[in-house]
Amino acid sequence: MQQIQWRDRFNIGVELIDHAHRQLFSIVQKIMDLYVERHEDKFACVEGIKYFKAYALQHFAEEEAYMREIGYPDYLVHKKAHDKMRYETLPELERLLYDSDFSTEMVQRFIGVCTGWLTGHILMEDQAIIGGRNNKSASIPLDDGLSAIQAVIISPLQELLGCQLQFIGSYSTKDLILNEQDYELIYRSQEGDRLQVVLVIGQQTLLYVAGLMLGMNFYEKNDIVRFAIQEMAQNLIQRASVGLGQHPDKFHLETSRFLEHEEFAKFFQERAPQHSLLFRVEHEIFALCINLNAASDFPGS
């Protein structure tokens, strides 16, 4: 059974906020226990999701009141993230749940999106309220390669993982990654700029990394893992945009999917990505392959 394990690094040090975060994760765990694991009646799931939404909206209001009280300088930016969850993400998830008659797949999607969003938001945005990280990232010149990687990828990833991450060089398809999974995310800006990111990672490492990020034990790849990683990837893209002097909402996710390994290998041979970065976490390795403004780089995109 998948279990959410609350971790001390999720605390920001404000009891009102920390208590609400613990409660939100607890509600998600109950939904998972009742419907995804035990497949009990739909009514319990419907009520649990309604409760999560109501509690989340109450929490946003309380957190915003706290930020106003202490004069938090990035209040409007933070509120904008809350508003997107309030008025776009949660209503869309509700629509999908009702349209599917609360299918297991859509409930898993709800759990993945909400836990991924909460984790990324807590570790990258809420920590900034009390100075847990510097929210004013300095703009890094694109030609300062390693410094840019450190600022826009390694530091935010380490915040999410809660452990040391090592950049070990450029990735090539000769690097052996056991039971490789290739997960593609395509982003688009309002100006038409296109950003493509492929996570190249072993299946067990994927589950391990997802567990580190979410404080949850995973035993199989499912929609909870997929959508949680998708939400946290969006947060990373926003942080990277700021680090490179762009607006945090420059890129929005357009599509995501797991590629067949043959698709990715063929693409890599025919047209190598602009950036292929290899990382080590604990005793495992994974890679990020990145293309910007390429009109037709990846198969099927």
Coordinates of C-alpha atoms in Angstrom, one line a residue:
M1 CA 0.0 0.0 0.0
Q2 CA 1.2 3.5 -0.9
Q3 CA 1.8 5.6 2.2
I4 CA 2.4 9.3 2.6
Q5 CA 5.1 9.9 5.2
W6 CA 5.2 13.5 6.5
R7 CA 8.8 14.7 6.7
D8 CA 10.2 17.4 8.8
R9 CA 11.6 19.2 5.7
F10 CA 8.0 19.9 4.7
N11 CA 7.5 22.1 7.8
I12 CA 8.1 25.8 7.2
G13 CA 8.0 26.8 11.0
V14 CA 4.6 28.5 11.1
E15 CA 2.2 26.2 12.9
L16 CA -1.0 27.5 11.3
I17 CA 0.5 26.7 7.9
D18 CA 2.2 23.5 8.8
H19 CA -0.9 22.1 10.4
A20 CA -2.9 22.8 7.3
H21 CA -0.3 21.1 5.1
R22 CA -0.3 18.0 7.3
Q23 CA -4.1 17.9 7.1
L24 CA -4.1 18.2 3.3
F25 CA -1.7 15.3 3.0
S26 CA -3.8 13.3 5.5
I27 CA -6.9 13.8 3.4
V28 CA -5.1 12.7 0.3
Q29 CA -3.9 9.5 2.1
K30 CA -7.5 8.7 3.2
I31 CA -8.7 9.1 -0.4
M32 CA -6.0 6.8 -1.5
D33 CA -6.8 4.2 1.2
L34 CA -10.5 4.2 0.5
Y35 CA -10.7 4.3 -3.2
V36 CA -7.4 3.5 -4.9
E37 CA -6.2 0.8 -2.5
R38 CA -9.5 -0.8 -1.2
H39 CA -11.9 0.3 -4.0
E40 CA -14.6 1.1 -1.5
D41 CA -17.8 3.0 -2.4
K42 CA -17.6 6.1 -4.7
F43 CA -19.5 8.2 -2.2
A44 CA -16.5 8.2 0.3
C45 CA -14.2 9.3 -2.5
V46 CA -16.6 12.1 -3.6
E47 CA -16.9 13.4 -0.1
G48 CA -13.1 13.1 0.5
I49 CA -12.3 15.2 -2.6
K50 CA -14.9 17.8 -1.7
Y51 CA -13.3 18.0 1.8
F52 CA -9.9 18.4 0.2
K53 CA -11.0 21.2 -2.0
A54 CA -12.8 23.1 0.8
Y55 CA -9.9 22.7 3.2
A56 CA -7.4 23.8 0.5
L57 CA -9.4 26.9 -0.2
Q58 CA -9.6 27.7 3.5
H59 CA -5.8 27.1 3.8
F60 CA -5.1 29.5 0.9
A61 CA -7.1 32.2 2.5
E62 CA -5.4 31.8 5.9
E63 CA -1.9 31.6 4.4
E64 CA -2.6 34.8 2.3
A65 CA -3.8 36.6 5.5
Y66 CA -0.6 35.6 7.2
M67 CA 1.5 36.9 4.3
R68 CA -0.3 40.2 4.4
E69 CA 0.1 40.4 8.2
I70 CA 3.9 40.0 8.0
G71 CA 4.2 42.2 4.9
Y72 CA 5.6 39.4 2.7
P73 CA 7.0 41.2 -0.4
D74 CA 6.1 38.5 -2.9
Y75 CA 2.5 38.2 -1.7
L76 CA 1.0 38.9 -5.1
V77 CA 3.1 36.3 -6.9
H78 CA 2.3 33.7 -4.3
K79 CA -1.4 34.5 -4.4
K80 CA -1.3 34.1 -8.2
A81 CA -0.1 30.5 -7.7
H82 CA -3.0 29.9 -5.2
D83 CA -5.5 31.5 -7.7
K84 CA -4.4 29.2 -10.5
M85 CA -5.0 26.2 -8.2
R86 CA -8.3 27.7 -7.0
Y87 CA -9.8 28.7 -10.4
E88 CA -8.1 26.5 -12.9
T89 CA -6.5 23.3 -11.6
L90 CA -9.1 22.1 -9.0
P91 CA -12.2 22.9 -11.2
E92 CA -10.6 21.0 -14.1
L93 CA -9.8 18.0 -11.9
E94 CA -13.4 18.0 -10.6
R95 CA -14.7 18.1 -14.2
L96 CA -12.6 15.2 -15.2
L97 CA -13.6 13.2 -12.1
Y98 CA -17.3 13.6 -12.7
D99 CA -17.0 13.0 -16.5
S100 CA -15.2 9.7 -15.7
D101 CA -17.7 8.7 -13.0
F102 CA -14.7 8.8 -10.5
S103 CA -12.6 6.2 -12.3
T104 CA -9.6 4.9 -10.5
E105 CA -7.4 6.5 -13.2
M106 CA -8.9 9.9 -12.6
V107 CA -8.7 9.6 -8.9
Q108 CA -5.0 8.7 -9.2
R109 CA -4.6 11.8 -11.4
F110 CA -6.3 13.9 -8.7
I111 CA -3.9 12.5 -6.1
G112 CA -0.8 12.9 -8.3
V113 CA -1.6 16.5 -9.2
C114 CA -2.5 17.6 -5.7
T115 CA 0.4 15.9 -3.9
G116 CA 2.9 17.1 -6.6
W117 CA 1.6 20.6 -6.5
L118 CA 1.5 20.7 -2.7
T119 CA 5.1 19.4 -2.4
G120 CA 6.5 21.7 -5.0
H121 CA 4.6 24.7 -3.6
I122 CA 5.6 24.0 0.0
L123 CA 9.3 23.4 -0.7
M124 CA 9.8 26.1 -3.3
E125 CA 7.3 28.8 -2.5
D126 CA 6.1 28.5 1.1
Q127 CA 9.6 28.1 2.4
A128 CA 10.3 31.5 1.0
I129 CA 7.7 33.1 3.2
I130 CA 9.9 32.6 6.2
G131 CA 13.2 32.9 4.4
G132 CA 13.8 29.2 3.9
R133 CA 15.1 30.1 0.4
N134 CA 15.8 33.3 -1.5
N135 CA 12.9 33.9 -3.8
K136 CA 14.8 36.6 -5.7
S137 CA 16.9 34.5 -8.0
A138 CA 19.6 36.4 -9.7
S139 CA 19.5 36.3 -13.5
I140 CA 22.2 33.9 -14.8
P141 CA 23.7 34.5 -18.3
L142 CA 23.0 31.7 -20.7
D143 CA 26.7 31.4 -21.6
D144 CA 27.7 30.7 -18.0
G145 CA 27.0 27.0 -18.4
L146 CA 27.8 25.3 -15.1
S147 CA 26.6 28.3 -13.1
A148 CA 23.3 28.3 -15.0
I149 CA 22.8 24.6 -14.4
Q150 CA 23.6 25.1 -10.7
A151 CA 21.1 27.9 -10.4
V152 CA 18.2 26.8 -12.5
I153 CA 18.3 23.0 -12.2
I154 CA 20.5 21.6 -9.4
S155 CA 19.5 23.9 -6.5
P156 CA 15.7 23.5 -7.1
L157 CA 16.0 19.8 -7.6
Q158 CA 17.9 19.4 -4.3
E159 CA 15.1 21.4 -2.6
L160 CA 12.6 18.9 -3.9
L161 CA 14.6 15.8 -3.2
G162 CA 16.0 16.9 0.2
C163 CA 19.3 15.2 -0.6
Q164 CA 22.5 16.0 -2.4
L165 CA 22.4 16.0 -6.2
Q166 CA 25.6 15.8 -8.3
F167 CA 26.0 17.0 -11.9
I168 CA 28.4 14.6 -13.5
G169 CA 28.5 15.7 -17.1
S170 CA 26.8 15.3 -20.5
Y171 CA 24.5 12.3 -21.0
S172 CA 24.8 10.0 -24.1
T173 CA 22.8 6.9 -25.0
K174 CA 25.9 4.9 -24.1
D175 CA 25.3 5.6 -20.4
L176 CA 23.6 2.5 -19.0
I177 CA 20.4 3.2 -17.2
L178 CA 18.7 -0.1 -16.0
N179 CA 15.1 -0.5 -17.1
E180 CA 15.2 3.0 -18.7
Q181 CA 12.0 5.1 -18.7
D182 CA 11.9 8.2 -21.1
Y183 CA 9.3 10.7 -20.0
E184 CA 8.7 13.7 -22.3
L185 CA 7.2 17.0 -21.3
I186 CA 6.5 19.7 -23.9
Y187 CA 5.9 23.3 -22.9
R188 CA 4.7 26.3 -24.9
S189 CA 4.9 30.0 -24.3
Q190 CA 2.3 32.6 -25.3
E191 CA 4.9 33.8 -27.8
G192 CA 5.1 30.4 -29.4
D193 CA 8.4 29.4 -27.9
R194 CA 8.6 25.6 -27.4
L195 CA 10.5 23.9 -24.7
Q196 CA 11.0 20.1 -24.6
V197 CA 12.3 18.2 -21.7
V198 CA 12.9 14.4 -21.5
L199 CA 13.6 12.7 -18.2
V200 CA 15.7 9.6 -18.7
I201 CA 15.6 7.5 -15.6
G202 CA 15.5 3.8 -14.5
Q203 CA 12.1 2.7 -13.3
Q204 CA 13.3 1.9 -9.7
T205 CA 15.1 5.2 -9.6
L206 CA 11.9 6.9 -10.9
L207 CA 9.9 5.4 -8.0
Y208 CA 12.7 6.3 -5.5
V209 CA 13.0 9.9 -6.7
A210 CA 9.2 10.3 -6.7
G211 CA 9.2 8.9 -3.1
L212 CA 11.9 11.4 -2.0
M213 CA 10.0 14.3 -3.5
L214 CA 6.5 13.4 -2.1
G215 CA 7.4 11.6 1.1
M216 CA 5.5 8.6 -0.2
N217 CA 6.5 4.9 -0.8
F218 CA 5.9 3.8 -4.4
Y219 CA 6.0 0.2 -5.6
E220 CA 4.8 0.6 -9.2
K221 CA 4.7 3.3 -11.9
N222 CA 1.2 4.7 -12.1
D223 CA -0.7 7.9 -12.7
I224 CA 0.0 9.2 -9.2
V225 CA 3.8 9.1 -10.1
R226 CA 3.2 10.6 -13.5
F227 CA 1.1 13.5 -12.6
A228 CA 3.0 14.3 -9.4
I229 CA 6.2 14.5 -11.4
Q230 CA 4.4 16.6 -14.0
E231 CA 3.3 19.1 -11.4
M232 CA 6.7 19.4 -9.9
A233 CA 8.4 19.7 -13.3
Q234 CA 6.2 22.7 -13.9
N235 CA 7.4 24.3 -10.7
L236 CA 11.0 23.6 -11.8
I237 CA 10.4 25.2 -15.2
Q238 CA 9.0 28.3 -13.4
R239 CA 12.1 28.5 -11.2
A240 CA 14.4 28.0 -14.2
S241 CA 12.6 30.8 -16.1
V242 CA 13.2 33.2 -13.2
G243 CA 16.9 32.1 -13.0
L244 CA 17.3 32.9 -16.7
G245 CA 15.7 36.3 -16.4
Q246 CA 12.3 35.2 -17.7
H247 CA 8.7 35.5 -16.3
P248 CA 7.9 32.5 -14.1
D249 CA 4.8 31.8 -16.1
K250 CA 6.5 32.0 -19.5
F251 CA 6.1 28.2 -20.2
H252 CA 2.9 26.1 -19.7
L253 CA 2.7 22.4 -20.1
E254 CA 1.2 21.4 -23.4
T255 CA 1.6 17.6 -23.5
S256 CA 3.4 14.8 -21.6
R257 CA 3.9 11.1 -22.2
F258 CA 6.2 8.1 -21.7
L259 CA 8.2 7.5 -24.9
E260 CA 9.1 4.1 -26.3
H261 CA 12.8 3.7 -25.8
E262 CA 13.3 3.1 -29.5
E263 CA 11.7 6.5 -30.2
F264 CA 14.0 8.3 -27.9
A265 CA 17.1 6.5 -29.1
K266 CA 16.3 7.2 -32.7
F267 CA 15.7 10.9 -32.0
F268 CA 19.0 11.1 -30.0
Q269 CA 20.9 9.6 -32.9
E270 CA 19.3 11.8 -35.6
R271 CA 19.3 15.1 -33.8
A272 CA 21.0 15.4 -30.4
P273 CA 19.2 17.6 -27.8
Q274 CA 20.8 21.0 -27.2
H275 CA 21.5 20.1 -23.6
S276 CA 21.9 16.5 -22.2
L277 CA 22.7 16.6 -18.5
L278 CA 23.6 13.6 -16.4
F279 CA 23.1 13.6 -12.6
R280 CA 23.8 11.3 -9.7
V281 CA 21.4 11.0 -6.7
E282 CA 22.5 8.6 -4.0
H283 CA 24.0 5.6 -6.0
E284 CA 21.8 6.1 -9.1
I285 CA 22.0 8.2 -12.3
F286 CA 19.4 10.0 -14.4
A287 CA 19.5 12.5 -17.2
L288 CA 17.6 15.5 -18.5
C289 CA 17.5 16.3 -22.2
I290 CA 16.4 19.8 -23.1
N291 CA 15.5 21.5 -26.4
L292 CA 14.3 25.1 -26.7
N293 CA 12.5 26.6 -29.7
A294 CA 12.8 23.4 -31.9
A295 CA 9.7 23.1 -34.0
S296 CA 9.7 19.4 -34.6
D297 CA 12.4 17.7 -32.6
F298 CA 10.7 14.8 -30.8
P299 CA 8.6 12.1 -32.5
G300 CA 4.9 12.6 -32.1
S301 CA 5.3 16.1 -30.7

